[in-house]
N, CA and C atoms as an extended XYZ file, in Angstrom:
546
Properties=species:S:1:pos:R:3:atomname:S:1:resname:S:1:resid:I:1 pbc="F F F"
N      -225.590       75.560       90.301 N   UNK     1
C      -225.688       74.118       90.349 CA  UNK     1
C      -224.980       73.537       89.126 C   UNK     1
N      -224.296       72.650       89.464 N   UNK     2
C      -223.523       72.055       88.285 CA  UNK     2
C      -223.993       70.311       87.720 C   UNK     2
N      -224.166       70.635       86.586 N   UNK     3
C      -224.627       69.450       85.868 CA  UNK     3
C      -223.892       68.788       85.145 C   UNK     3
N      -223.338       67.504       85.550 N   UNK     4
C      -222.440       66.992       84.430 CA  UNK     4
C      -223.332       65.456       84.066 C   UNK     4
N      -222.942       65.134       82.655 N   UNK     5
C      -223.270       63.661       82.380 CA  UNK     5
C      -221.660       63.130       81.990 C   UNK     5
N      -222.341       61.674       82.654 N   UNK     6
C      -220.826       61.027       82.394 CA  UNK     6
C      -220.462       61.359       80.479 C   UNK     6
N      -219.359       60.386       80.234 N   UNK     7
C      -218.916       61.111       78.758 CA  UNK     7
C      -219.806       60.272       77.565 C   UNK     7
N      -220.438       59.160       77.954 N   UNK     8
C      -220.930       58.193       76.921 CA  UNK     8
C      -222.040       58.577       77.346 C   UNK     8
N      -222.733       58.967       77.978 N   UNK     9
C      -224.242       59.012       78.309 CA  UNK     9
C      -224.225       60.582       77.522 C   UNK     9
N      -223.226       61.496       77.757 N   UNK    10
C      -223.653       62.591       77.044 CA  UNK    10
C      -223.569       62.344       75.322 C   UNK    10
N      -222.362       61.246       74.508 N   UNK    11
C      -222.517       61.272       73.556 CA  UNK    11
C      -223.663       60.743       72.638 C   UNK    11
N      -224.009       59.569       73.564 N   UNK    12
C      -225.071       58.924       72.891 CA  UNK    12
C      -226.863       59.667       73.216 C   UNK    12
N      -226.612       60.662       73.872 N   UNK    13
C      -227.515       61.702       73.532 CA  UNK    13
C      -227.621       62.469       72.485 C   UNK    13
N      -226.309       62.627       72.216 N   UNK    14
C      -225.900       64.117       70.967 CA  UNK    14
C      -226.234       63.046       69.727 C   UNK    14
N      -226.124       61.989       69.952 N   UNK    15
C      -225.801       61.322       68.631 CA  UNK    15
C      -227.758       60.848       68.236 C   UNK    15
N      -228.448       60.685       69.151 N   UNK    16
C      -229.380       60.347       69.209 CA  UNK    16
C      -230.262       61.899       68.521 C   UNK    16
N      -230.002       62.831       69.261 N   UNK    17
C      -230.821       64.330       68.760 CA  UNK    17
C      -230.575       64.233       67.264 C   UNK    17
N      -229.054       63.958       67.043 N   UNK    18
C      -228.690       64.292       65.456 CA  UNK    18
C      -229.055       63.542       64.719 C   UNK    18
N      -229.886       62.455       64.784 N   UNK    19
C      -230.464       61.458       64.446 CA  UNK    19
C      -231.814       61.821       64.056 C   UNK    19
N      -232.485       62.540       65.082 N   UNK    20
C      -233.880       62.766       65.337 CA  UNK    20
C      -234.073       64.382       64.520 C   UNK    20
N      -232.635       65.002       63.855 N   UNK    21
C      -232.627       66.107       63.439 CA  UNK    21
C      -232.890       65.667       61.899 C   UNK    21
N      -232.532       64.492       61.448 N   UNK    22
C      -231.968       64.490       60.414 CA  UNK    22
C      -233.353       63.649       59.956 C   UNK    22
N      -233.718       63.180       60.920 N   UNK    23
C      -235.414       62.150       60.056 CA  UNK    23
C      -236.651       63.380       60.129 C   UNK    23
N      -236.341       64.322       61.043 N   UNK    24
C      -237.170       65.402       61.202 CA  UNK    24
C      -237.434       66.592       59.757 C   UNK    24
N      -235.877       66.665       59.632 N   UNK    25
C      -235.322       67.766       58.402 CA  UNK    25
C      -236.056       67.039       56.911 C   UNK    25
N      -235.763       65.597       57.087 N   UNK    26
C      -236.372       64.999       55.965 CA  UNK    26
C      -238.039       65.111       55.886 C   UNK    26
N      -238.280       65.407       56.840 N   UNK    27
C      -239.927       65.049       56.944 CA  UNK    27
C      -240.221       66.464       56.662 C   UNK    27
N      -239.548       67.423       57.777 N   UNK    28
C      -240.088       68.924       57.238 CA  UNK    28
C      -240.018       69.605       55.454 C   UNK    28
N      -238.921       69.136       54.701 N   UNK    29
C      -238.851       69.520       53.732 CA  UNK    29
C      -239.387       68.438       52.574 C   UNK    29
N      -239.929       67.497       53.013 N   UNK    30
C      -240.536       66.726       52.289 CA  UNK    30
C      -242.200       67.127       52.601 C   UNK    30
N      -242.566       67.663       53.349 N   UNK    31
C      -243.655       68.308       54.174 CA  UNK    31
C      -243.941       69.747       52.771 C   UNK    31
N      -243.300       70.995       52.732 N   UNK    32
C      -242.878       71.944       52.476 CA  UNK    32
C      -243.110       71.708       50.701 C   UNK    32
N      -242.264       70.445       50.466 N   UNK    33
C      -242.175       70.624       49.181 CA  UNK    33
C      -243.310       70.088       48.342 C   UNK    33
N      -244.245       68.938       49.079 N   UNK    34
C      -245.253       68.410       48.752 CA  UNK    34
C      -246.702       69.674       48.671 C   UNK    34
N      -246.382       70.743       49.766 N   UNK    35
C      -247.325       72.056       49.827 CA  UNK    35
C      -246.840       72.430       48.314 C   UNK    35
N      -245.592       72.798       48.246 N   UNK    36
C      -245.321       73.386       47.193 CA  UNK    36
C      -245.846       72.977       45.650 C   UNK    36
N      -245.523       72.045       45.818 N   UNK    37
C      -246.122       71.053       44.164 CA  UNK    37
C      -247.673       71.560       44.261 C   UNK    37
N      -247.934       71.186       45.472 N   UNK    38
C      -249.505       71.599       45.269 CA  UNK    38
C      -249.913       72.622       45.027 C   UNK    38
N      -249.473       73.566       45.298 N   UNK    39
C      -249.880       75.347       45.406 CA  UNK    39
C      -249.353       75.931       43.852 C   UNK    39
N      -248.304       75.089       43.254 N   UNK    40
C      -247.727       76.173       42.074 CA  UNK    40
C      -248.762       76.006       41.171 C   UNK    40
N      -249.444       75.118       40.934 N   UNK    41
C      -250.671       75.144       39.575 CA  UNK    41
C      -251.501       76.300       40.118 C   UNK    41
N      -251.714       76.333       41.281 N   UNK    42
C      -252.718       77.484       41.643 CA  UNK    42
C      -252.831       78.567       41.632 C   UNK    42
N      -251.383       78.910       42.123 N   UNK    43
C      -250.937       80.149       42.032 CA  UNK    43
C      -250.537       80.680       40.701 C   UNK    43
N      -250.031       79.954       39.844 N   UNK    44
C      -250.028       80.086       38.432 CA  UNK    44
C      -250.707       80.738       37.738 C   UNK    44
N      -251.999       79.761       37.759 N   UNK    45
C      -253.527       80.209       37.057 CA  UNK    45
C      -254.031       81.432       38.008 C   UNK    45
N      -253.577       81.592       38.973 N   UNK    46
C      -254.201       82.979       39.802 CA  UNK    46
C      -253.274       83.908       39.539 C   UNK    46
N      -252.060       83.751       39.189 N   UNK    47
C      -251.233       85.270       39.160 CA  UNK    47
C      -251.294       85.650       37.509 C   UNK    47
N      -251.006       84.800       36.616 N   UNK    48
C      -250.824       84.606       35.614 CA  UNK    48
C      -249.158       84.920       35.173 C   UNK    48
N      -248.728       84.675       33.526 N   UNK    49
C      -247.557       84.675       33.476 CA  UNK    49
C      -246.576       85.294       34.652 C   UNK    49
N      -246.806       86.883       33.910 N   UNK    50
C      -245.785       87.673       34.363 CA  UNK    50
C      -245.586       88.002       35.868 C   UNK    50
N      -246.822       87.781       36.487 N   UNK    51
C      -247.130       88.322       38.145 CA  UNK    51
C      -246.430       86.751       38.692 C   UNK    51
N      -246.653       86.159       37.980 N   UNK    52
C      -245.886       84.634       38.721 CA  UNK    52
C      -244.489       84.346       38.338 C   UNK    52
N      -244.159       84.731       37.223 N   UNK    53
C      -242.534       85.299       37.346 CA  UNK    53
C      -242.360       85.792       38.132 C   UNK    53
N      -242.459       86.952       38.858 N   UNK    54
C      -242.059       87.984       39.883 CA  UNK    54
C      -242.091       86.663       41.406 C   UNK    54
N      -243.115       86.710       41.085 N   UNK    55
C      -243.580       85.959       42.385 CA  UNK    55
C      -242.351       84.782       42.744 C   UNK    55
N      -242.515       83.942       41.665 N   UNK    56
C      -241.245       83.092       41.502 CA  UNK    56
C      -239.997       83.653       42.199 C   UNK    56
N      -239.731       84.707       41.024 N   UNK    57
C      -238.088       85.381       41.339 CA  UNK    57
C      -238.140       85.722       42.873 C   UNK    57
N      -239.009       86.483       43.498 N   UNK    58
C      -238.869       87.072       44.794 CA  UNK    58
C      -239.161       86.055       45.879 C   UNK    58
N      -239.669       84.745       45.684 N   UNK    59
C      -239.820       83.706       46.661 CA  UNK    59
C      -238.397       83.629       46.773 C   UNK    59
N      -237.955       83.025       45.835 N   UNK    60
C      -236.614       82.147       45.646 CA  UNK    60
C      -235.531       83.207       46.407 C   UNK    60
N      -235.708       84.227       46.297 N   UNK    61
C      -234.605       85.168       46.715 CA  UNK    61
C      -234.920       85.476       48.702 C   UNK    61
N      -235.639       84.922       49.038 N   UNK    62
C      -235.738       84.775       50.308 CA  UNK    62
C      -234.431       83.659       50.913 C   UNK    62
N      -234.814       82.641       50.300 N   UNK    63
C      -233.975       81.958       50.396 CA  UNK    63
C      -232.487       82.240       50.722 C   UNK    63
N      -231.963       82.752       49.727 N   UNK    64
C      -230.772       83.621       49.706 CA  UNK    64
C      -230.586       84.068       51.202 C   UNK    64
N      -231.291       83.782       52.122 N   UNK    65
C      -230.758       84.690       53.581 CA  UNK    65
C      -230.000       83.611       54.115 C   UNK    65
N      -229.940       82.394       54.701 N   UNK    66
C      -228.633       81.539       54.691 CA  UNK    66
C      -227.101       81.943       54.227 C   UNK    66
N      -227.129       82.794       53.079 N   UNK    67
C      -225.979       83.254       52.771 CA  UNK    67
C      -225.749       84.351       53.020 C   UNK    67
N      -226.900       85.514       53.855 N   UNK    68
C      -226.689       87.047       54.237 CA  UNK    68
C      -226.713       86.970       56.107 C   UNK    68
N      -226.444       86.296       56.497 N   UNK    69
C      -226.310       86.301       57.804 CA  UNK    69
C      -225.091       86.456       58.702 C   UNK    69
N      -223.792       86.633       57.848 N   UNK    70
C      -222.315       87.164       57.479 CA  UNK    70
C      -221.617       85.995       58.691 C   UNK    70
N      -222.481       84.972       58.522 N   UNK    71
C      -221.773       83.725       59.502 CA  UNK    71
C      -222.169       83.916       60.592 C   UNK    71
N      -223.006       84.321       61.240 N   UNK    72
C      -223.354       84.275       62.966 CA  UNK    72
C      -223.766       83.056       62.954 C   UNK    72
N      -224.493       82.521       62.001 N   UNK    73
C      -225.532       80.942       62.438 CA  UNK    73
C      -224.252       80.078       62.562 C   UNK    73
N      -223.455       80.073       61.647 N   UNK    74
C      -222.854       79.225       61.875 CA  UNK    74
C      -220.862       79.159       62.671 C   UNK    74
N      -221.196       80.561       63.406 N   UNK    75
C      -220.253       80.510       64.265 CA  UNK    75
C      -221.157       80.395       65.912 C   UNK    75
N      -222.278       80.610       65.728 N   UNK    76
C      -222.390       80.145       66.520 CA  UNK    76
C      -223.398       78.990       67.336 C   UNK    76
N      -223.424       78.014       66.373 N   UNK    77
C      -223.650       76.992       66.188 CA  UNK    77
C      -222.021       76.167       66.640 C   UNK    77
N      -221.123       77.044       66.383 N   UNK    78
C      -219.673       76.524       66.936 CA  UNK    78
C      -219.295       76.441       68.462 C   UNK    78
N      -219.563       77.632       68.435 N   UNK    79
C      -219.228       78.043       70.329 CA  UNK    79
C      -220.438       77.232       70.807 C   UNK    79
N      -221.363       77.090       70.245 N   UNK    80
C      -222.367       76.334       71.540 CA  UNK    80
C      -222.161       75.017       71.594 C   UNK    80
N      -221.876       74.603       70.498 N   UNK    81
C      -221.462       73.187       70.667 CA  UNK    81
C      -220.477       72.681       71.354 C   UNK    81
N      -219.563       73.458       71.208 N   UNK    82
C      -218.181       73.710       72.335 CA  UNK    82
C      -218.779       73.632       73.262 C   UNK    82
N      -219.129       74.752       73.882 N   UNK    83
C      -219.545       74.889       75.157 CA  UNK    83
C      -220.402       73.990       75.837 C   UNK    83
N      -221.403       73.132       74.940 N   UNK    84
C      -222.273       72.412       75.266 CA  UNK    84
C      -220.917       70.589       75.678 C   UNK    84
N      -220.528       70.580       74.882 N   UNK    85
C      -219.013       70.048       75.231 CA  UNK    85
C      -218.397       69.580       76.189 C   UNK    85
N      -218.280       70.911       76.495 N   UNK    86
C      -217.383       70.407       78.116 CA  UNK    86
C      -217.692       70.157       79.196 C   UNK    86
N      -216.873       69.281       79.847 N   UNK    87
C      -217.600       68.864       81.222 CA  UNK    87
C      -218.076       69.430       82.502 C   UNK    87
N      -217.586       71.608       82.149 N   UNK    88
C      -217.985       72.346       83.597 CA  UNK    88
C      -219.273       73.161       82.915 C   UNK    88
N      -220.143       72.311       83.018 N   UNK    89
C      -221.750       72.907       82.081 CA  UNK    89
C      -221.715       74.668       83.100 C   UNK    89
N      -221.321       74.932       83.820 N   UNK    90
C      -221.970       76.322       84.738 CA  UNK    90
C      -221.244       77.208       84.061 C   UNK    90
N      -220.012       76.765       83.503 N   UNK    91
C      -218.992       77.754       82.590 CA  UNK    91
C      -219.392       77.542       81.142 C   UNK    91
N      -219.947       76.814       81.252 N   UNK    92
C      -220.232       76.523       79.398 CA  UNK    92
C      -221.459       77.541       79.404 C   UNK    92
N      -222.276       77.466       80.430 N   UNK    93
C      -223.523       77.926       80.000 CA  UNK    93
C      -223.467       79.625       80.416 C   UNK    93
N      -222.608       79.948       80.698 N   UNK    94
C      -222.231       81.478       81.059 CA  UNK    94
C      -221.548       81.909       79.919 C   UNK    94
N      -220.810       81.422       78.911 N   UNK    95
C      -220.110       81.261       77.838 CA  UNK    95
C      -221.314       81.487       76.630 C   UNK    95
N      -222.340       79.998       76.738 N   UNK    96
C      -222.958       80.341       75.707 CA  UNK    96
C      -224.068       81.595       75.808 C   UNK    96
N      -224.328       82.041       77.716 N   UNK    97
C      -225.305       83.208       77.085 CA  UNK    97
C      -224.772       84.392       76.713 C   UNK    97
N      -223.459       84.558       77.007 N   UNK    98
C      -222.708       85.808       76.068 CA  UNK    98
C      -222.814       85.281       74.468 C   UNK    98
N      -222.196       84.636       74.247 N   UNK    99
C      -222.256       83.888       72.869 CA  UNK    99
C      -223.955       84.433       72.279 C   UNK    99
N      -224.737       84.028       72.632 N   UNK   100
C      -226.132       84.033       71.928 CA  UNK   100
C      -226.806       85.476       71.855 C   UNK   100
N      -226.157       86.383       73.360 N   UNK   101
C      -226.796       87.397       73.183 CA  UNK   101
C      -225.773       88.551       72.335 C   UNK   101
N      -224.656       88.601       72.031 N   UNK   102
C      -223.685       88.933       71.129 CA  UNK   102
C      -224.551       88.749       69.556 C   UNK   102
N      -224.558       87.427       69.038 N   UNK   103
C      -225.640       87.024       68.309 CA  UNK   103
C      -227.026       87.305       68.182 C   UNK   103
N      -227.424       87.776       68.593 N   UNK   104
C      -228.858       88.293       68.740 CA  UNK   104
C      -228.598       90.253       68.351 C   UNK   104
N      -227.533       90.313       69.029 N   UNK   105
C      -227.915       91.970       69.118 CA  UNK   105
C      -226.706       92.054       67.696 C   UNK   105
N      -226.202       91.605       67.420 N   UNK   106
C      -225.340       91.738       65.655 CA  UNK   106
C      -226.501       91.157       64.860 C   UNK   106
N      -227.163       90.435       64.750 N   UNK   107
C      -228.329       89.548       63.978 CA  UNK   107
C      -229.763       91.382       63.795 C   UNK   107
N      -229.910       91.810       65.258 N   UNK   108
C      -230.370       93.015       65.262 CA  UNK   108
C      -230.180       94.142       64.498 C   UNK   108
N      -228.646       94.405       64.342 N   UNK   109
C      -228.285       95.260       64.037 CA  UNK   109
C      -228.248       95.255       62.301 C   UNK   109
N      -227.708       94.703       62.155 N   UNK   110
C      -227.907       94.055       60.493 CA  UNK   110
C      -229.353       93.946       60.166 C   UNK   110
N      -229.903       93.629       60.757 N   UNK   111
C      -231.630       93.550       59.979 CA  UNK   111
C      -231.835       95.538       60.314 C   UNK   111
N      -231.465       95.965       60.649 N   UNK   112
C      -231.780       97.229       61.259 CA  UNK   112
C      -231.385       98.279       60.317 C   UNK   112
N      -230.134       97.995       59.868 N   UNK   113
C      -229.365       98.592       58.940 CA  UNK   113
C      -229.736       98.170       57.297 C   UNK   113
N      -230.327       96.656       57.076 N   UNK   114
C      -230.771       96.446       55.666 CA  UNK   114
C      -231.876       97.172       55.510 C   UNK   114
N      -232.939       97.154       56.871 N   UNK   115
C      -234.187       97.480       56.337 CA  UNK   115
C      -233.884       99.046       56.241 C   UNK   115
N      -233.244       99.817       56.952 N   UNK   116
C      -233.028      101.383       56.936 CA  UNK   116
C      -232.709      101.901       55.679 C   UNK   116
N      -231.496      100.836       54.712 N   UNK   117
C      -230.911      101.032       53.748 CA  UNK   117
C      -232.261      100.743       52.721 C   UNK   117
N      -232.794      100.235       52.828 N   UNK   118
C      -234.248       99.293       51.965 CA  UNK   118
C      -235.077      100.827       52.105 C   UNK   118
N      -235.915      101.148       52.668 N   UNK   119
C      -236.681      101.968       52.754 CA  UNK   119
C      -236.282      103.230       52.542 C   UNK   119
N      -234.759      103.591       52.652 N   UNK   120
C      -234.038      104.837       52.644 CA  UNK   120
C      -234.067      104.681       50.565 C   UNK   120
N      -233.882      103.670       50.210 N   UNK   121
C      -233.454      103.900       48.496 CA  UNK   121
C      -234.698      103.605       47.887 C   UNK   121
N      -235.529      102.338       48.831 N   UNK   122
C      -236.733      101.829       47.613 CA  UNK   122
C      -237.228      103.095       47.033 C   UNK   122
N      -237.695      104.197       47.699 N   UNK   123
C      -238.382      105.091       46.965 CA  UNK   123
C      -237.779      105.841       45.248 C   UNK   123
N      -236.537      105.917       45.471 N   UNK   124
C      -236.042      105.820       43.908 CA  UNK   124
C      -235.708      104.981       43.022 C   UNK   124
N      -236.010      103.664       43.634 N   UNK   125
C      -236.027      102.630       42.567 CA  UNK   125
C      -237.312      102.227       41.415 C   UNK   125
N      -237.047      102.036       40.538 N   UNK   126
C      -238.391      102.005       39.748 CA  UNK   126
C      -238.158      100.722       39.501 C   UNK   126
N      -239.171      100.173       40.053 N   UNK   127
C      -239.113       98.206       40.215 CA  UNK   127
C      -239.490       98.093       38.975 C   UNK   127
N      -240.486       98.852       38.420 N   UNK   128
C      -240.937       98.156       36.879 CA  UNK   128
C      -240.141       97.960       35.963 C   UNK   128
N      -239.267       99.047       36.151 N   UNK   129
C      -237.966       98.975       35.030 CA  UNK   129
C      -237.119       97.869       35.554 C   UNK   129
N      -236.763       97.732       36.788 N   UNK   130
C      -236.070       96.451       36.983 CA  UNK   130
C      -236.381       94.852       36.967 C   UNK   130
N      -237.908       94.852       37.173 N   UNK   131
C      -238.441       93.363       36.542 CA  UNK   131
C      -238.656       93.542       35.306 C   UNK   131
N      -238.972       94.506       34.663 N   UNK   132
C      -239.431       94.400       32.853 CA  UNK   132
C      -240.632       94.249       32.949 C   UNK   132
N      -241.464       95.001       33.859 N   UNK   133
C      -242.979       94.656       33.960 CA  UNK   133
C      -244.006       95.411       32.608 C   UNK   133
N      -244.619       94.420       32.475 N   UNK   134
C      -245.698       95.239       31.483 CA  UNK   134
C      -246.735       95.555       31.182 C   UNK   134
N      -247.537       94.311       32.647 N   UNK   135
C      -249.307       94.735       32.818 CA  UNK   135
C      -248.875       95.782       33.798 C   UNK   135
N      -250.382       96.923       34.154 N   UNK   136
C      -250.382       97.757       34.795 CA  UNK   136
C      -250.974       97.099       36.426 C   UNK   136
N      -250.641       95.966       36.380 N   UNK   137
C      -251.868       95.290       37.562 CA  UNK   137
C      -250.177       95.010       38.523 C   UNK   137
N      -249.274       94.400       37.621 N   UNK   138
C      -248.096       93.955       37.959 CA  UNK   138
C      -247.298       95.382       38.611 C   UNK   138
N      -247.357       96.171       37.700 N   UNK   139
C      -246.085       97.499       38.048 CA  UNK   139
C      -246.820       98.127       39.007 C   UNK   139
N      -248.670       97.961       39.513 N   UNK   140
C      -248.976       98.558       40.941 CA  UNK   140
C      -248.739       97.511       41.889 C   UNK   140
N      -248.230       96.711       42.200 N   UNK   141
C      -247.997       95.502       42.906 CA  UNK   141
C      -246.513       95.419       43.406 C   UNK   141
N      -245.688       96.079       42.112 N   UNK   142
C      -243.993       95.633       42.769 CA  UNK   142
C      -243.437       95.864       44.089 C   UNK   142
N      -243.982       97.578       44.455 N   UNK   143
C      -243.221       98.210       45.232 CA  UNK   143
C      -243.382       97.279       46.446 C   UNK   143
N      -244.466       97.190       46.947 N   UNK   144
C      -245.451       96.537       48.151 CA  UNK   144
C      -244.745       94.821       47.678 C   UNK   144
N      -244.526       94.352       47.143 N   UNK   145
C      -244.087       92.796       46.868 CA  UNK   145
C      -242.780       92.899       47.310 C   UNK   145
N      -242.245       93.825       47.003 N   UNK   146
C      -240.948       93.759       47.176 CA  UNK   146
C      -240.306       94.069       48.437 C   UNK   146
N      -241.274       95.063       49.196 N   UNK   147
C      -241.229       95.259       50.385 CA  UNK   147
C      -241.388       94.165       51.327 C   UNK   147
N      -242.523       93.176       51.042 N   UNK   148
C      -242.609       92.594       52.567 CA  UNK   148
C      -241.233       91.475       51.633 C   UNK   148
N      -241.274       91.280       50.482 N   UNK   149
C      -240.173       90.256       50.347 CA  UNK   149
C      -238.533       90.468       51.544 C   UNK   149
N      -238.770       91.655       51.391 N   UNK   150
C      -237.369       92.331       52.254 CA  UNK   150
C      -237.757       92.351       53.949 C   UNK   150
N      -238.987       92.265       54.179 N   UNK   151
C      -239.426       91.829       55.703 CA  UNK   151
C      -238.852       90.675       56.029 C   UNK   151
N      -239.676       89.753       55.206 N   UNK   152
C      -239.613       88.438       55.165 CA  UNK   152
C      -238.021       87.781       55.555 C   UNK   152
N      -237.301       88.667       54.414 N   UNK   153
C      -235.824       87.928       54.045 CA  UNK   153
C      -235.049       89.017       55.547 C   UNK   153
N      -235.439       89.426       56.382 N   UNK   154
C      -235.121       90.046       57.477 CA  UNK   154
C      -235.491       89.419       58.353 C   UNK   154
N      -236.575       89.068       58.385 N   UNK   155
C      -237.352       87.953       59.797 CA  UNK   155
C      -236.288       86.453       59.380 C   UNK   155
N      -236.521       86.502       58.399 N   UNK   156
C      -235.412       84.524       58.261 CA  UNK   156
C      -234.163       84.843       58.932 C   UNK   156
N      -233.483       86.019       58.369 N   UNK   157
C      -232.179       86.424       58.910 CA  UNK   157
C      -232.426       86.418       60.348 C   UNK   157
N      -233.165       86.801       61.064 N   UNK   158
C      -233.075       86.719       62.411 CA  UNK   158
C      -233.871       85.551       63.387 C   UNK   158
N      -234.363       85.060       62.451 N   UNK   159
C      -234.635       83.681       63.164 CA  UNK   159
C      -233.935       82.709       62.974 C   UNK   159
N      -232.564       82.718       61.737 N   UNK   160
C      -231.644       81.846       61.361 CA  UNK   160
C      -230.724       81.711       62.925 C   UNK   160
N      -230.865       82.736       64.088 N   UNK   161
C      -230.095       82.657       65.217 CA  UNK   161
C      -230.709       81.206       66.302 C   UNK   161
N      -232.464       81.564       66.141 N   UNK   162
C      -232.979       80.586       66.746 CA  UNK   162
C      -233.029       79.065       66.183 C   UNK   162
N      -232.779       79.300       65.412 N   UNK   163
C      -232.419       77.512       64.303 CA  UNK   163
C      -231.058       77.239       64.854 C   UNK   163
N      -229.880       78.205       65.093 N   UNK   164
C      -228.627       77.296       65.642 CA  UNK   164
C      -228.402       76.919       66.943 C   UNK   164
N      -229.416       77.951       67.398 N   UNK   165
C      -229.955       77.460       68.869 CA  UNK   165
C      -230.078       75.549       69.269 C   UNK   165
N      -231.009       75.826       68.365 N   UNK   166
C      -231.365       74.157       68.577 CA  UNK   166
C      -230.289       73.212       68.103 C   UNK   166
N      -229.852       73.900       66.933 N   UNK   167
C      -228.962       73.011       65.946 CA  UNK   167
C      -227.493       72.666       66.926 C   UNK   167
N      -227.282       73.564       67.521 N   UNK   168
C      -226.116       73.141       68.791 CA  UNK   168
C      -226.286       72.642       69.838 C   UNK   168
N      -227.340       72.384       70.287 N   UNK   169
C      -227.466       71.468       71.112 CA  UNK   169
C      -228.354       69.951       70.938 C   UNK   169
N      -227.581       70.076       69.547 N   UNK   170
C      -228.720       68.673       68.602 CA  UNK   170
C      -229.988       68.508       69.152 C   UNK   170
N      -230.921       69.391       68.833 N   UNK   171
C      -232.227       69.981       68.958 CA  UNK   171
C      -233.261       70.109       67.962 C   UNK   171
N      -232.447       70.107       66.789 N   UNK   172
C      -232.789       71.180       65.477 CA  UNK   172
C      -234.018       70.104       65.181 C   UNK   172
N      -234.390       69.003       65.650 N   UNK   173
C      -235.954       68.282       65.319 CA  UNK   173
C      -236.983       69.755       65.396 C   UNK   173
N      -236.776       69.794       66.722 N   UNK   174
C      -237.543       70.867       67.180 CA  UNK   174
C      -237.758       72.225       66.201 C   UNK   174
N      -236.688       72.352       65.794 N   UNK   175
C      -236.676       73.721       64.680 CA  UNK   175
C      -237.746       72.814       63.363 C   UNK   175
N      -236.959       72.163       63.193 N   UNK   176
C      -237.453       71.723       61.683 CA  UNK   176
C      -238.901       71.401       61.431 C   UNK   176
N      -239.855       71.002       62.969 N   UNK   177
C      -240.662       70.576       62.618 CA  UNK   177
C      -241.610       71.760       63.111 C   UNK   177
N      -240.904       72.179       63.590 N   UNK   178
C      -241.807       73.866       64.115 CA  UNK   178
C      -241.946       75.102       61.923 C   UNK   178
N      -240.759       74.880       61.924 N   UNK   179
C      -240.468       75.138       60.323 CA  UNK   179
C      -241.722       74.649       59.701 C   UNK   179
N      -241.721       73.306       59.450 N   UNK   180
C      -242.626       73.070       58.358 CA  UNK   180
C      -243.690       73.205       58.570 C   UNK   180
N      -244.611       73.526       59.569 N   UNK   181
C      -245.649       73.987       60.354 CA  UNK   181
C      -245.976       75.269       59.636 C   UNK   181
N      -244.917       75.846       59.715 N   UNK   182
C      -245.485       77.512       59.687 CA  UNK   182
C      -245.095       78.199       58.397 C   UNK   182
């Protein structure tokens, strides 16, 4: 079955989502960051200095997965938008499910291969020597911190596929506010 919208009824849709992406994105990370203010005194006084250094350093480095995703989010955030595009939606949408599932199983494979590489070396790494740890509460804590940190920064990497999902078909409200939720 073929679905077309005329050309102004489809733009002033796209333009409307990206609208609803962008008051959403503001709300989710204004959401996020207001948790945050709140939680760092707490966590502070509960980890103390040095365990909240770590803690610090290894949050922040989650983050960092936006830049380890070797461009899938945002190539294909390209092709779908394309595809979402043109006016023979039955070819676009045969287009984008190669597109997504290509993306999904490289997004797979890479989390497959970090965590293999992760678990294959952590055992000879001596985390204490690499944070400079010096309570004994901290240096039984690294290995296991550092581990789910590398879950974590593996699950973002592969849910960064389902964020361009939305994000290409000016959707991404939906991501963002599902985001600050969880």
């Amino acid at each position: 079955m073929r679905v077309t919208f005329p050309p102004t009824q489809h733009a002033q849709r796209r333009h409307l989502r990206a609208g609803l992406t962008g008051v959403a994105t503001l709300f989710a990370k204004g959401f996020t960051l207001s948790i945050n203010v709140l939680a760092l005194p707490l966590v502070s006084r509960y980890l103390g200095k040095e365990r909240f250094g770590v803690w610090l350093l290894l949050a922040g480095s989650v983050n960092w997965v936006t830049l380890a995703d070797l461009g899938l989010a945002n190539s294909l955030v390209n092709e779908l938008a394309s595809a979402d595009g043109k006016s023979d939606q039955l070819l676009a949408q045969k287009g984008a499910q190669h597109t997504v599932a290509t993306a999904c199983w490289l997004s797979l494979a890479s989390a497959a291969v970090l965590l293999l590489l992760f678990f294959s070396l952590s055992p000879f790494i001596h985390w204490t020597a690499v944070f400079n740890l010096a309570s004994s509460q901290a240096q039984s804590e690294i290995a296991a911190a550092v581990a789910v940190v590398v879950l974590c920064f593996v699950l973002r990497m592969l849910a960064s596929v389902v964020g361009s999902l939305y994000a290409a078909f000016q959707e991404g409200y939906l991501y963002q506010l599902w985001s600050a939720l969880c």
